[in-house]
mmCIF file with all atom_site columns, C-alpha atoms in Angstrom:
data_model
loop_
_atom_site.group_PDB
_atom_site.id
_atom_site.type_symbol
_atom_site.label_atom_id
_atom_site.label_alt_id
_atom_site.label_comp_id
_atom_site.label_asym_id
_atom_site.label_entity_id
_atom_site.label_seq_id
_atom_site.pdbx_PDB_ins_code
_atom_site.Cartn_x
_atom_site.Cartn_y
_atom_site.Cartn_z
_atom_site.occupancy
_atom_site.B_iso_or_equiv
_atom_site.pdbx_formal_charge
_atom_site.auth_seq_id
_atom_site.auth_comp_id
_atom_site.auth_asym_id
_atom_site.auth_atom_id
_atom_site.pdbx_PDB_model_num
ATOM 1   C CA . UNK A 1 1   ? -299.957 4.918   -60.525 1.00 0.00 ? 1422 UNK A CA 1
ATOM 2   C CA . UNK A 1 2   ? -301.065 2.044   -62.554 1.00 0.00 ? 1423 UNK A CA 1
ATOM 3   C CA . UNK A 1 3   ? -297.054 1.322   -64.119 1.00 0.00 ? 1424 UNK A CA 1
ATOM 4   C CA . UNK A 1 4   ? -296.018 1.448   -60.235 1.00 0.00 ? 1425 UNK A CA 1
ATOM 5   C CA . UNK A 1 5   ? -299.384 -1.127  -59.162 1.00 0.00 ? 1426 UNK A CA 1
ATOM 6   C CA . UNK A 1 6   ? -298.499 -3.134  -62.076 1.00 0.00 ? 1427 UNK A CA 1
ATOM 7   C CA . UNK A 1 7   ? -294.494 -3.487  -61.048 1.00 0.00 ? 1428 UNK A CA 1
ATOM 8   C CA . UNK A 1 8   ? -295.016 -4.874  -57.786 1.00 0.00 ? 1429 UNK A CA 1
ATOM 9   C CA . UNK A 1 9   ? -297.514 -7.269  -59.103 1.00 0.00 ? 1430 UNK A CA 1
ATOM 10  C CA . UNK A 1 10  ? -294.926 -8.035  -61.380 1.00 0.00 ? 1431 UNK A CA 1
ATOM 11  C CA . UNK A 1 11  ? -292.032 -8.405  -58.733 1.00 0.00 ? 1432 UNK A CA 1
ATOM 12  C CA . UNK A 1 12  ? -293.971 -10.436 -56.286 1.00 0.00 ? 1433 UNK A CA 1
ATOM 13  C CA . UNK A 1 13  ? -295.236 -13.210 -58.647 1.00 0.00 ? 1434 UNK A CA 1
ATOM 14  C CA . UNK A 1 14  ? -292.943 -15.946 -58.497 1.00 0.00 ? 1435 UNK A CA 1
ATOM 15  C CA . UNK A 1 15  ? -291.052 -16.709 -61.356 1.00 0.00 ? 1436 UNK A CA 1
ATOM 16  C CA . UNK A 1 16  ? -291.156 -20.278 -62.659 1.00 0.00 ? 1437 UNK A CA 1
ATOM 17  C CA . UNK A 1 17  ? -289.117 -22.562 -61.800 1.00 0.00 ? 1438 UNK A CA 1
ATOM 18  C CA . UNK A 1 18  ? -287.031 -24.304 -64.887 1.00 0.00 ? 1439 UNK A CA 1
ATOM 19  C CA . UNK A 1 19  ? -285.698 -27.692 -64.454 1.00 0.00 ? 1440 UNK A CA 1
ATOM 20  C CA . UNK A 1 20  ? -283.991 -30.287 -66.775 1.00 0.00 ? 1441 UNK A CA 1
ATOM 21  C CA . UNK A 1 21  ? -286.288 -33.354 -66.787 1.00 0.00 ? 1442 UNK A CA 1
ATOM 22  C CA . UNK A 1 22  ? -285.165 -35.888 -69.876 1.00 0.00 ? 1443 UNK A CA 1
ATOM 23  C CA . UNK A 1 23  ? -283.218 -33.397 -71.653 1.00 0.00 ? 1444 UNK A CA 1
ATOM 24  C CA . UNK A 1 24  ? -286.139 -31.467 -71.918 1.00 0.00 ? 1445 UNK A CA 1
ATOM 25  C CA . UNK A 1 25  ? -286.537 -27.641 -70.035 1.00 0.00 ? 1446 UNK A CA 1
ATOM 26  C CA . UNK A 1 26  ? -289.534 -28.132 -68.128 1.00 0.00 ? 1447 UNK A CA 1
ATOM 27  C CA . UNK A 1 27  ? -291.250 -24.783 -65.952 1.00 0.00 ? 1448 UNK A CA 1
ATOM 28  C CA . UNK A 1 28  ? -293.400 -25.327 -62.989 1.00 0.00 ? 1449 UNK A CA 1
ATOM 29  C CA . UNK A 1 29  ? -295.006 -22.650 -61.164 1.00 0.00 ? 1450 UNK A CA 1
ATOM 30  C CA . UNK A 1 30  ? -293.974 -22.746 -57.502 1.00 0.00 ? 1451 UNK A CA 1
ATOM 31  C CA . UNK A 1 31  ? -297.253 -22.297 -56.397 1.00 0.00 ? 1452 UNK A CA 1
ATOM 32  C CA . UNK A 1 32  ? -297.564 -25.856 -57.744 1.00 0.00 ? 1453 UNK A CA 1
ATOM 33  C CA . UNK A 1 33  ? -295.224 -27.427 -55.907 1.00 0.00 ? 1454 UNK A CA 1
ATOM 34  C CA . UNK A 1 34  ? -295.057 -28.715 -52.137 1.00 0.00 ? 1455 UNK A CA 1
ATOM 35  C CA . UNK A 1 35  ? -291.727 -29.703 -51.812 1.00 0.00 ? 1456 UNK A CA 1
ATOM 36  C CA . UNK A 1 36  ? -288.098 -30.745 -53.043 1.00 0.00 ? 1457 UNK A CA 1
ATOM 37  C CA . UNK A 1 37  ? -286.299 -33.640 -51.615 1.00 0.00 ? 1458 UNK A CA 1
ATOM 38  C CA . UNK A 1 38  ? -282.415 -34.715 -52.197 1.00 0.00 ? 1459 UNK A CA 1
ATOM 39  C CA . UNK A 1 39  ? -282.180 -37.936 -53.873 1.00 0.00 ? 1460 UNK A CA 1
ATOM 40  C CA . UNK A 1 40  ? -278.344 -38.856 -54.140 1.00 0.00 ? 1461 UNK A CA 1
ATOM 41  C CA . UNK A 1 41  ? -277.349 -35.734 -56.982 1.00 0.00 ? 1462 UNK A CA 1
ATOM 42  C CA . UNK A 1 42  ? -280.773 -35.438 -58.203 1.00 0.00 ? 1463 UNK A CA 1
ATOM 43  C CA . UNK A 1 43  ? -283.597 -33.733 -56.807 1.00 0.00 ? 1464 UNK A CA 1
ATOM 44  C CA . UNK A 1 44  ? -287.085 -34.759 -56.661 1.00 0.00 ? 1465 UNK A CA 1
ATOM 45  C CA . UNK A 1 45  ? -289.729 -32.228 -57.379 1.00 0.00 ? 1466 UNK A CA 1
ATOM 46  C CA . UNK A 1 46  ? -292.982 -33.092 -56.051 1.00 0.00 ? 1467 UNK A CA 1
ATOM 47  C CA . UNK A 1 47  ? -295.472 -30.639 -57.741 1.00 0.00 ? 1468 UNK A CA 1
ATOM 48  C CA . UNK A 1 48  ? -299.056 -31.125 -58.825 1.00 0.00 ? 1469 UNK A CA 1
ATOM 49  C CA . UNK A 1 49  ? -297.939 -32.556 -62.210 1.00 0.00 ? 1470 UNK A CA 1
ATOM 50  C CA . UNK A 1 50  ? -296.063 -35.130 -60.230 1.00 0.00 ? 1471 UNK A CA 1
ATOM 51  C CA . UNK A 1 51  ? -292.949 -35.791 -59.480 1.00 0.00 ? 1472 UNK A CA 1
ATOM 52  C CA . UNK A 1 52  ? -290.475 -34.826 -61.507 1.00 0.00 ? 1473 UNK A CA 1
ATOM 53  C CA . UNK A 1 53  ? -286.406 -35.820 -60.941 1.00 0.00 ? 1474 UNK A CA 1
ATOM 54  C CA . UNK A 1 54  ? -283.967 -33.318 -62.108 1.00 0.00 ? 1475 UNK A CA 1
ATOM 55  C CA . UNK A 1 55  ? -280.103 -33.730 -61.746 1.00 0.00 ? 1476 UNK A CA 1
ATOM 56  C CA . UNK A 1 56  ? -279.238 -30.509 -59.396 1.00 0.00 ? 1477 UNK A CA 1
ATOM 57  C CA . UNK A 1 57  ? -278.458 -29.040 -56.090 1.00 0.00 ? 1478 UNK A CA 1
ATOM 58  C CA . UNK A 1 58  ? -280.769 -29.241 -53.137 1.00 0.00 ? 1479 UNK A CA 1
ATOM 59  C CA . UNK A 1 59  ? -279.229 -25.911 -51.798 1.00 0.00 ? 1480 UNK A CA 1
ATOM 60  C CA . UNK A 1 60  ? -279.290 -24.070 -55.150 1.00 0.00 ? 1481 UNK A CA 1
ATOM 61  C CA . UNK A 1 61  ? -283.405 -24.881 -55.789 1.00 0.00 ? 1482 UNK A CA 1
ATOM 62  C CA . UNK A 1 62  ? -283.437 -23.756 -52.096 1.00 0.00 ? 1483 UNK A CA 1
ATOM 63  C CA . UNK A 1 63  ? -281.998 -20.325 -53.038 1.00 0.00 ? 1484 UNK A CA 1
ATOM 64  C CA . UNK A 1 64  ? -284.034 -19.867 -55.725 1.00 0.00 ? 1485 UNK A CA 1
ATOM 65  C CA . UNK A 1 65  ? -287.204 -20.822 -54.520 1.00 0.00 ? 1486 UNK A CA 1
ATOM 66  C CA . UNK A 1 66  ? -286.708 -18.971 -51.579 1.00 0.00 ? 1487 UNK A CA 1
ATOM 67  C CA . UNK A 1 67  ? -288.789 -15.501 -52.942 1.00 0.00 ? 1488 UNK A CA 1
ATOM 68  C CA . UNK A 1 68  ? -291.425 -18.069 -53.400 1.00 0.00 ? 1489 UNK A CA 1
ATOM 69  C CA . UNK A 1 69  ? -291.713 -18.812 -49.456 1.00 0.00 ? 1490 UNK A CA 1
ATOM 70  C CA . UNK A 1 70  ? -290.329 -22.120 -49.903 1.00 0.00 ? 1491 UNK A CA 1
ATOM 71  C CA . UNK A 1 71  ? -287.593 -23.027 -46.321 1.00 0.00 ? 1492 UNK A CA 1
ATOM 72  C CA . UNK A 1 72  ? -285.305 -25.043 -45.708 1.00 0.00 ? 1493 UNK A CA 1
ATOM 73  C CA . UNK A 1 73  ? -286.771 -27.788 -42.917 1.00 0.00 ? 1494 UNK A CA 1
ATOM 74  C CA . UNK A 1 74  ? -284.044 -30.671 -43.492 1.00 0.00 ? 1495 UNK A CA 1
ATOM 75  C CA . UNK A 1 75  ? -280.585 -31.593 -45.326 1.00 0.00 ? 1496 UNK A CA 1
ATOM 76  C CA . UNK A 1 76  ? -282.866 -33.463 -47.575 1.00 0.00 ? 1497 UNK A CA 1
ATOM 77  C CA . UNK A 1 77  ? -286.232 -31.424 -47.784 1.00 0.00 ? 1498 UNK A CA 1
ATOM 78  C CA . UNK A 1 78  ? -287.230 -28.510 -48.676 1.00 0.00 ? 1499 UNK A CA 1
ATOM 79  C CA . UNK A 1 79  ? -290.947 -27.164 -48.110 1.00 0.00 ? 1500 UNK A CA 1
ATOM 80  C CA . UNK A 1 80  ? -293.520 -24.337 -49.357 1.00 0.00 ? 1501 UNK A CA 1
ATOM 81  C CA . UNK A 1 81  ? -295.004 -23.006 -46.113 1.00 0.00 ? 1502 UNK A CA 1
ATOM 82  C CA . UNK A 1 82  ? -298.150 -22.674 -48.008 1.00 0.00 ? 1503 UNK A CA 1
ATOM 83  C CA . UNK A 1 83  ? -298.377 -26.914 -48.221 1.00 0.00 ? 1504 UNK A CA 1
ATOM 84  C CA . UNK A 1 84  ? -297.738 -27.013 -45.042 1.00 0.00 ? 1505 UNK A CA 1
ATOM 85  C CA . UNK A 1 85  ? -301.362 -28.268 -43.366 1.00 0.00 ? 1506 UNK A CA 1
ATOM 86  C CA . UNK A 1 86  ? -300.205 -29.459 -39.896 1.00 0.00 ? 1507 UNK A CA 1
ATOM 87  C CA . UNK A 1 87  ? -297.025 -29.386 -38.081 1.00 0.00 ? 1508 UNK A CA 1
ATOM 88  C CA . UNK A 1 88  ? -294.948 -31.048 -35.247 1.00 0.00 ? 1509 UNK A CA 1
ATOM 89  C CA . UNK A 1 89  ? -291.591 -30.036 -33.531 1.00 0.00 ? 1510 UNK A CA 1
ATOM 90  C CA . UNK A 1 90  ? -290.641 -33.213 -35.422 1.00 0.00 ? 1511 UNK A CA 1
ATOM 91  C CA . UNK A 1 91  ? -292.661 -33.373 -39.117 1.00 0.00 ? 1512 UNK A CA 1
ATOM 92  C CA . UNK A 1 92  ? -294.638 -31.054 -41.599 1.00 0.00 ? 1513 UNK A CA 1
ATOM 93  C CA . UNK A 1 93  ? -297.821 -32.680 -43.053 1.00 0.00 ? 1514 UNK A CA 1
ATOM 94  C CA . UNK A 1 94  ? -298.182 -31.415 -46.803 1.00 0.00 ? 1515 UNK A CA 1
ATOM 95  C CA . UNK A 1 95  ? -301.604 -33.210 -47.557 1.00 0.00 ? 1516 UNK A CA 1
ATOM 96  C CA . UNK A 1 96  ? -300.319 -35.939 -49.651 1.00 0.00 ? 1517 UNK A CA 1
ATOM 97  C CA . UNK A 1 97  ? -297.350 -36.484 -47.493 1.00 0.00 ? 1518 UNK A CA 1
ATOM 98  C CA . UNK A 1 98  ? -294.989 -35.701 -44.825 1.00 0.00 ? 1519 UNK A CA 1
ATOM 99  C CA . UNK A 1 99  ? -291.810 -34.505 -44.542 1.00 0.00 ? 1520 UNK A CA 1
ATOM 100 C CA . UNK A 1 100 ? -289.451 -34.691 -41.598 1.00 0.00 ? 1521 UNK A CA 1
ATOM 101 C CA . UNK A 1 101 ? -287.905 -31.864 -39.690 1.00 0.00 ? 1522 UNK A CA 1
ATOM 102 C CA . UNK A 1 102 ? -284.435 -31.430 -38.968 1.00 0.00 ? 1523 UNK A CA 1
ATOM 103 C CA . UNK A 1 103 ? -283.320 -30.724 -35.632 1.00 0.00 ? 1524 UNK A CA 1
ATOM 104 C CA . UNK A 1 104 ? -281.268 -27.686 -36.265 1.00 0.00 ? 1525 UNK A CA 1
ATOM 105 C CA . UNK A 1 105 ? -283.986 -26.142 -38.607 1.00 0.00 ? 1526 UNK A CA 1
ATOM 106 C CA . UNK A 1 106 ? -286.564 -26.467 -35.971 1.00 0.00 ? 1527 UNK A CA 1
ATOM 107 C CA . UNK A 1 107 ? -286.707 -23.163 -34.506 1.00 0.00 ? 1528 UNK A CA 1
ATOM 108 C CA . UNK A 1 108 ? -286.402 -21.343 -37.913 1.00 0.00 ? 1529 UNK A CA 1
ATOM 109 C CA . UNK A 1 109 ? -289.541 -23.087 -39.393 1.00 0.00 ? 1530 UNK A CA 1
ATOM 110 C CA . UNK A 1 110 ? -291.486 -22.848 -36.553 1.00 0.00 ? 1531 UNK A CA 1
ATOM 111 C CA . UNK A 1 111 ? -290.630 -19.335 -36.545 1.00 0.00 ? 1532 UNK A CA 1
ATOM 112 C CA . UNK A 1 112 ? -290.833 -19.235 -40.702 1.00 0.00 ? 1533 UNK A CA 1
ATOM 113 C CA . UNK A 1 113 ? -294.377 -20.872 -40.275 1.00 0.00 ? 1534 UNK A CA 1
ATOM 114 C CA . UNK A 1 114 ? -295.612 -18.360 -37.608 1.00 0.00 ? 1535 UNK A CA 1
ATOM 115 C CA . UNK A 1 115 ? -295.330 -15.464 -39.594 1.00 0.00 ? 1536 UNK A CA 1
ATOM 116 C CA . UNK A 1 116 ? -296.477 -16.785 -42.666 1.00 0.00 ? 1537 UNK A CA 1
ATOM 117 C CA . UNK A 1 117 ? -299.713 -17.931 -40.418 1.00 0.00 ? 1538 UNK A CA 1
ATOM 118 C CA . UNK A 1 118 ? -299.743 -21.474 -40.772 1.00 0.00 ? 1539 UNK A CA 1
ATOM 119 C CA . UNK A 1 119 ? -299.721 -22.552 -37.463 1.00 0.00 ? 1540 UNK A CA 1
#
């Protein structure tokens, strides 16, 4: 039925992603972004608005943004498989820049990457 159709569109569109940027909410669609990268007890955002530093957990943005088929790929990065344009058993090239992989993580983004058909 059209409710049920409209549901699942509903349940598999990302939801935004809200971050505190200058004391000011700020929602990014994770379709946007390419990647996340620790910086001390902030996080960088690097979207296609720029980057964007908000003071929160690697691990928790991970968690969340993990519906929108973003992975884990090092303690300091994490990476929407989408952006992901070529790959080595030791780096991820998102366009505009590249992003190292962690040893232990290896095997789950190559694996991660597979599926999704990049690469």
């Amino acid at each position: 039925t059209a409710r049920a159709l409209q549901s699942a569109l509903e349940r598999s569109a990302p939801e935004p992603l809200e971050i505190l940027v200058d004391r000011q909410v700020m929602r990014l669609d994770p379709g946007t972004i390419t990647h996340l990268e620790a910086a001390g007890d902030y996080v960088e955002v690097h979207a296609e608005s720029g980057r964007h530093l908000t003071k929160a957990r690697l691990g928790e943005l991970a968690d969340t943004l993990e519906p929108a088929g973003f992975i884990r790929v090092h303690r300091s990065f994490v990476v929407r498989a989408g952006a992901v344009q070529r790959r080595s058993s030791t780096e991820l090239d998102l366009g505009g820049a590249t992003v190292p992989v962690g040893r232990s993580y290896r095997a789950a983004v190559r694996s991660v990457l597979q599926a999704s058909g990049n690469q």
